[in-house]
């Protein structure tokens, strides 16, 4: 008997939705993207969130008509790079920590509302009027651990002294982190600032030495 083919519900660091076997540590939501069991839209709104896989005994239906499309992320660093942010409901502590770091980075007296965060991130992750992903130039030296940058071979996680390439099978190998020059960054600038201000994303242990909250 042939193994069941993977469903198209895994998200890459660049935000693409793909069909791979890689397991997810987090669940995600961009609205209703599917018809039957096929993804037919890239997103349905500016609300892109990162959720826990399970919340008590509640089971989230997959591919249900009229229900948001359930997505999965390898780890939180991947989810943040894709342009999502922590859910205010099932991940309240992480959401509050993300907002506090956002406020600290921006020099705000009060934390921004979810809708404000979502609008800002949406403009940073997608070229307006298209589904094309935006990338942002930054000096390698300015990138915080937990960010993602683009290499010729694909996305790579930034750690303090290394780059860890990411593939649809997970993290693979380590490369020296450049100490000078410009990087093409995947993680949205506002989330880069959040990471720089002290937010610690969950990173899969296979990446090696990584910040773990």
mmCIF file of C-alpha atoms in Angstrom:
data_model
loop_
_atom_site.group_PDB
_atom_site.id
_atom_site.type_symbol
_atom_site.label_atom_id
_atom_site.label_comp_id
_atom_site.label_asym_id
_atom_site.label_seq_id
_atom_site.Cartn_x
_atom_site.Cartn_y
_atom_site.Cartn_z
ATOM 1 C CA UNK A 1 0.000 0.000 0.000
ATOM 2 C CA UNK A 2 1.310 3.470 -0.888
ATOM 3 C CA UNK A 3 1.789 5.944 1.934
ATOM 4 C CA UNK A 4 -0.728 8.766 1.953
ATOM 5 C CA UNK A 5 0.597 11.784 0.123
ATOM 6 C CA UNK A 6 1.237 14.844 2.302
ATOM 7 C CA UNK A 7 -1.409 17.544 2.209
ATOM 8 C CA UNK A 8 -0.574 21.063 1.124
ATOM 9 C CA UNK A 9 -0.644 22.761 4.535
ATOM 10 C CA UNK A 10 2.997 23.329 5.561
ATOM 11 C CA UNK A 11 4.445 26.860 5.449
ATOM 12 C CA UNK A 12 8.000 27.702 4.414
ATOM 13 C CA UNK A 13 10.029 30.655 5.769
ATOM 14 C CA UNK A 14 9.110 32.639 2.650
ATOM 15 C CA UNK A 15 5.410 32.067 3.336
ATOM 16 C CA UNK A 16 4.704 29.532 0.607
ATOM 17 C CA UNK A 17 2.212 26.777 1.395
ATOM 18 C CA UNK A 18 3.635 23.419 0.340
ATOM 19 C CA UNK A 19 2.917 19.686 0.556
ATOM 20 C CA UNK A 20 5.777 18.049 2.484
ATOM 21 C CA UNK A 21 6.120 15.514 5.294
ATOM 22 C CA UNK A 22 7.931 17.853 7.693
ATOM 23 C CA UNK A 23 6.154 17.908 11.043
ATOM 24 C CA UNK A 24 5.038 21.182 12.560
ATOM 25 C CA UNK A 25 5.567 22.518 16.082
ATOM 26 C CA UNK A 26 2.902 25.207 15.611
ATOM 27 C CA UNK A 27 -0.371 25.685 13.822
ATOM 28 C CA UNK A 28 -1.230 28.741 11.741
ATOM 29 C CA UNK A 29 -4.156 30.670 10.319
ATOM 30 C CA UNK A 30 -4.556 33.066 7.376
ATOM 31 C CA UNK A 31 -8.303 32.619 6.955
ATOM 32 C CA UNK A 32 -10.201 30.326 4.594
ATOM 33 C CA UNK A 33 -7.802 29.373 1.808
ATOM 34 C CA UNK A 34 -9.147 25.995 0.686
ATOM 35 C CA UNK A 35 -11.852 24.426 -1.429
ATOM 36 C CA UNK A 36 -12.405 20.790 -0.467
ATOM 37 C CA UNK A 37 -8.830 19.707 0.364
ATOM 38 C CA UNK A 38 -7.042 22.026 -2.069
ATOM 39 C CA UNK A 39 -5.494 25.390 -1.193
ATOM 40 C CA UNK A 40 -6.808 27.911 -3.718
ATOM 41 C CA UNK A 41 -5.780 31.206 -2.076
ATOM 42 C CA UNK A 42 -2.544 32.525 -0.591
ATOM 43 C CA UNK A 43 -4.283 34.459 2.185
ATOM 44 C CA UNK A 44 -7.733 35.799 3.058
ATOM 45 C CA UNK A 45 -6.873 38.816 5.237
ATOM 46 C CA UNK A 46 -4.035 40.635 6.999
ATOM 47 C CA UNK A 47 -4.539 38.413 10.073
ATOM 48 C CA UNK A 48 -1.724 35.836 10.019
ATOM 49 C CA UNK A 49 -1.239 34.154 13.389
ATOM 50 C CA UNK A 50 0.746 31.381 15.086
ATOM 51 C CA UNK A 51 -1.289 29.037 17.307
ATOM 52 C CA UNK A 52 -0.639 26.076 19.570
ATOM 53 C CA UNK A 53 -1.186 22.627 18.106
ATOM 54 C CA UNK A 54 -3.644 21.687 20.849
ATOM 55 C CA UNK A 55 -5.714 23.687 23.283
ATOM 56 C CA UNK A 56 -7.210 21.378 25.895
ATOM 57 C CA UNK A 57 -9.555 18.846 24.324
ATOM 58 C CA UNK A 58 -10.479 21.170 21.472
ATOM 59 C CA UNK A 59 -9.802 19.665 18.066
ATOM 60 C CA UNK A 60 -9.543 22.033 15.140
ATOM 61 C CA UNK A 61 -11.222 20.661 11.991
ATOM 62 C CA UNK A 62 -9.059 20.428 8.887
ATOM 63 C CA UNK A 63 -10.470 21.215 5.448
ATOM 64 C CA UNK A 64 -13.921 21.940 6.909
ATOM 65 C CA UNK A 65 -16.168 24.110 4.695
ATOM 66 C CA UNK A 66 -16.426 27.649 6.016
ATOM 67 C CA UNK A 67 -13.615 27.121 8.549
ATOM 68 C CA UNK A 68 -10.134 28.636 8.387
ATOM 69 C CA UNK A 69 -7.457 26.550 6.698
ATOM 70 C CA UNK A 70 -5.176 24.858 9.227
ATOM 71 C CA UNK A 71 -1.503 25.493 8.431
ATOM 72 C CA UNK A 72 1.650 24.155 10.124
ATOM 73 C CA UNK A 73 5.128 25.568 10.801
ATOM 74 C CA UNK A 74 8.340 23.640 11.480
ATOM 75 C CA UNK A 75 9.167 26.020 14.348
ATOM 76 C CA UNK A 76 8.354 29.543 15.502
ATOM 77 C CA UNK A 77 11.318 31.137 13.712
ATOM 78 C CA UNK A 78 9.930 29.789 10.418
ATOM 79 C CA UNK A 79 6.467 31.125 11.284
ATOM 80 C CA UNK A 80 7.795 34.590 12.133
ATOM 81 C CA UNK A 81 9.840 34.691 8.924
ATOM 82 C CA UNK A 82 6.739 33.768 6.938
ATOM 83 C CA UNK A 83 5.104 36.894 8.363
ATOM 84 C CA UNK A 84 2.915 35.486 11.135
ATOM 85 C CA UNK A 85 2.759 36.665 14.770
ATOM 86 C CA UNK A 86 1.657 34.938 18.018
ATOM 87 C CA UNK A 87 -2.084 34.426 18.524
ATOM 88 C CA UNK A 88 -3.642 36.679 21.186
ATOM 89 C CA UNK A 89 -5.995 33.909 22.311
ATOM 90 C CA UNK A 90 -4.202 30.579 22.579
ATOM 91 C CA UNK A 91 -0.716 32.122 23.000
ATOM 92 C CA UNK A 92 -1.479 35.135 25.162
ATOM 93 C CA UNK A 93 1.867 35.183 27.006
ATOM 94 C CA UNK A 94 3.827 35.033 23.743
ATOM 95 C CA UNK A 95 1.550 37.636 22.158
ATOM 96 C CA UNK A 96 2.065 40.020 25.080
ATOM 97 C CA UNK A 97 5.839 39.444 24.979
ATOM 98 C CA UNK A 98 5.854 40.133 21.229
ATOM 99 C CA UNK A 99 3.880 43.371 21.734
ATOM 100 C CA UNK A 100 6.148 44.519 24.569
ATOM 101 C CA UNK A 101 9.211 43.938 22.392
ATOM 102 C CA UNK A 102 7.495 45.768 19.513
ATOM 103 C CA UNK A 103 6.812 48.749 21.806
ATOM 104 C CA UNK A 104 10.363 48.759 23.145
ATOM 105 C CA UNK A 105 11.841 48.628 19.647
ATOM 106 C CA UNK A 106 9.581 51.425 18.382
ATOM 107 C CA UNK A 107 9.884 53.587 21.513
ATOM 108 C CA UNK A 108 6.120 53.478 22.137
ATOM 109 C CA UNK A 109 4.512 54.232 25.489
ATOM 110 C CA UNK A 110 1.688 51.741 24.877
ATOM 111 C CA UNK A 111 1.658 48.402 23.101
ATOM 112 C CA UNK A 112 0.084 48.406 19.626
ATOM 113 C CA UNK A 113 -3.255 46.758 18.970
ATOM 114 C CA UNK A 114 -3.397 43.498 17.042
ATOM 115 C CA UNK A 115 -4.940 45.179 13.996
ATOM 116 C CA UNK A 116 -2.103 47.716 13.889
ATOM 117 C CA UNK A 117 0.500 44.956 14.049
ATOM 118 C CA UNK A 118 -1.278 42.985 11.333
ATOM 119 C CA UNK A 119 -1.474 45.950 8.952
ATOM 120 C CA UNK A 120 2.199 46.742 9.438
ATOM 121 C CA UNK A 121 3.322 43.138 8.921
ATOM 122 C CA UNK A 122 1.107 42.728 5.869
ATOM 123 C CA UNK A 123 2.787 45.654 4.148
ATOM 124 C CA UNK A 124 6.204 44.261 4.988
ATOM 125 C CA UNK A 125 5.688 40.689 3.813
ATOM 126 C CA UNK A 126 3.877 41.150 0.469
ATOM 127 C CA UNK A 127 4.351 43.476 -2.495
ATOM 128 C CA UNK A 128 1.171 45.532 -2.547
ATOM 129 C CA UNK A 129 -1.440 44.295 -5.001
ATOM 130 C CA UNK A 130 0.315 40.955 -5.541
ATOM 131 C CA UNK A 131 1.120 37.703 -3.757
ATOM 132 C CA UNK A 132 4.853 38.263 -4.311
ATOM 133 C CA UNK A 133 6.978 38.170 -1.208
ATOM 134 C CA UNK A 134 8.940 41.224 -0.118
ATOM 135 C CA UNK A 135 12.554 40.883 0.982
ATOM 136 C CA UNK A 136 14.534 43.540 2.802
ATOM 137 C CA UNK A 137 18.261 44.478 2.685
ATOM 138 C CA UNK A 138 20.102 44.561 6.024
ATOM 139 C CA UNK A 139 23.721 44.322 7.062
ATOM 140 C CA UNK A 140 24.626 40.832 8.229
ATOM 141 C CA UNK A 141 26.024 42.331 11.424
ATOM 142 C CA UNK A 142 22.618 43.831 12.300
ATOM 143 C CA UNK A 143 20.606 40.607 12.130
ATOM 144 C CA UNK A 144 19.395 39.087 15.418
ATOM 145 C CA UNK A 145 19.409 35.366 16.120
ATOM 146 C CA UNK A 146 16.135 33.809 15.012
ATOM 147 C CA UNK A 147 15.847 35.797 11.784
ATOM 148 C CA UNK A 148 15.858 34.257 8.289
ATOM 149 C CA UNK A 149 17.832 35.433 5.277
ATOM 150 C CA UNK A 150 17.948 34.260 1.667
ATOM 151 C CA UNK A 151 20.973 32.474 0.271
ATOM 152 C CA UNK A 152 21.438 31.278 -3.315
ATOM 153 C CA UNK A 153 20.462 27.823 -2.059
ATOM 154 C CA UNK A 154 17.345 28.935 -0.157
ATOM 155 C CA UNK A 155 16.314 30.239 3.281
ATOM 156 C CA UNK A 156 18.780 30.131 6.171
ATOM 157 C CA UNK A 157 18.297 30.703 9.881
ATOM 158 C CA UNK A 158 20.578 33.289 11.485
ATOM 159 C CA UNK A 159 22.249 32.315 14.749
ATOM 160 C CA UNK A 160 24.889 34.234 16.671
ATOM 161 C CA UNK A 161 27.848 32.776 14.774
ATOM 162 C CA UNK A 162 26.309 30.663 12.032
ATOM 163 C CA UNK A 163 23.730 30.311 9.286
ATOM 164 C CA UNK A 164 21.656 27.141 9.234
ATOM 165 C CA UNK A 165 20.064 26.334 5.854
ATOM 166 C CA UNK A 166 16.397 25.304 5.999
ATOM 167 C CA UNK A 167 14.904 22.767 3.604
ATOM 168 C CA UNK A 168 11.520 21.103 3.296
ATOM 169 C CA UNK A 169 13.059 18.245 5.299
ATOM 170 C CA UNK A 170 14.223 20.575 8.080
ATOM 171 C CA UNK A 171 17.506 22.195 9.023
ATOM 172 C CA UNK A 172 20.573 20.911 7.200
ATOM 173 C CA UNK A 173 24.160 21.723 8.126
ATOM 174 C CA UNK A 174 25.766 24.952 9.275
ATOM 175 C CA UNK A 175 27.615 27.729 7.483
ATOM 176 C CA UNK A 176 29.751 30.536 8.899
ATOM 177 C CA UNK A 177 27.781 33.722 9.366
ATOM 178 C CA UNK A 178 29.183 36.609 7.280
ATOM 179 C CA UNK A 179 30.584 39.450 9.354
ATOM 180 C CA UNK A 180 30.165 42.128 6.688
ATOM 181 C CA UNK A 181 28.102 42.859 3.608
ATOM 182 C CA UNK A 182 24.370 42.982 2.945
ATOM 183 C CA UNK A 183 21.841 40.200 3.462
ATOM 184 C CA UNK A 184 18.492 39.743 1.738
ATOM 185 C CA UNK A 185 16.234 39.241 4.743
ATOM 186 C CA UNK A 186 13.020 37.223 4.782
ATOM 187 C CA UNK A 187 11.755 38.015 8.291
ATOM 188 C CA UNK A 188 9.674 41.242 8.192
ATOM 189 C CA UNK A 189 11.491 44.324 9.529
ATOM 190 C CA UNK A 190 9.068 44.846 12.423
ATOM 191 C CA UNK A 191 9.621 41.282 13.619
ATOM 192 C CA UNK A 192 13.380 41.746 13.186
ATOM 193 C CA UNK A 193 13.072 44.668 15.607
ATOM 194 C CA UNK A 194 11.042 42.493 17.985
ATOM 195 C CA UNK A 195 13.767 39.828 17.942
ATOM 196 C CA UNK A 196 16.423 42.478 18.465
ATOM 197 C CA UNK A 197 14.437 43.815 21.450
ATOM 198 C CA UNK A 198 14.569 40.444 23.177
ATOM 199 C CA UNK A 199 11.702 38.255 21.952
ATOM 200 C CA UNK A 200 12.967 34.652 21.926
ATOM 201 C CA UNK A 201 11.305 32.414 19.337
ATOM 202 C CA UNK A 202 11.125 28.649 19.653
ATOM 203 C CA UNK A 203 13.668 27.086 17.272
ATOM 204 C CA UNK A 204 13.844 23.397 16.448
ATOM 205 C CA UNK A 205 16.726 21.679 18.261
ATOM 206 C CA UNK A 206 18.134 20.338 14.980
ATOM 207 C CA UNK A 207 19.297 23.877 14.150
ATOM 208 C CA UNK A 208 21.933 23.617 16.871
ATOM 209 C CA UNK A 209 22.635 26.307 19.421
ATOM 210 C CA UNK A 210 19.503 28.441 19.397
ATOM 211 C CA UNK A 211 17.605 30.718 21.787
ATOM 212 C CA UNK A 212 14.914 28.828 23.649
ATOM 213 C CA UNK A 213 12.465 30.718 25.908
#
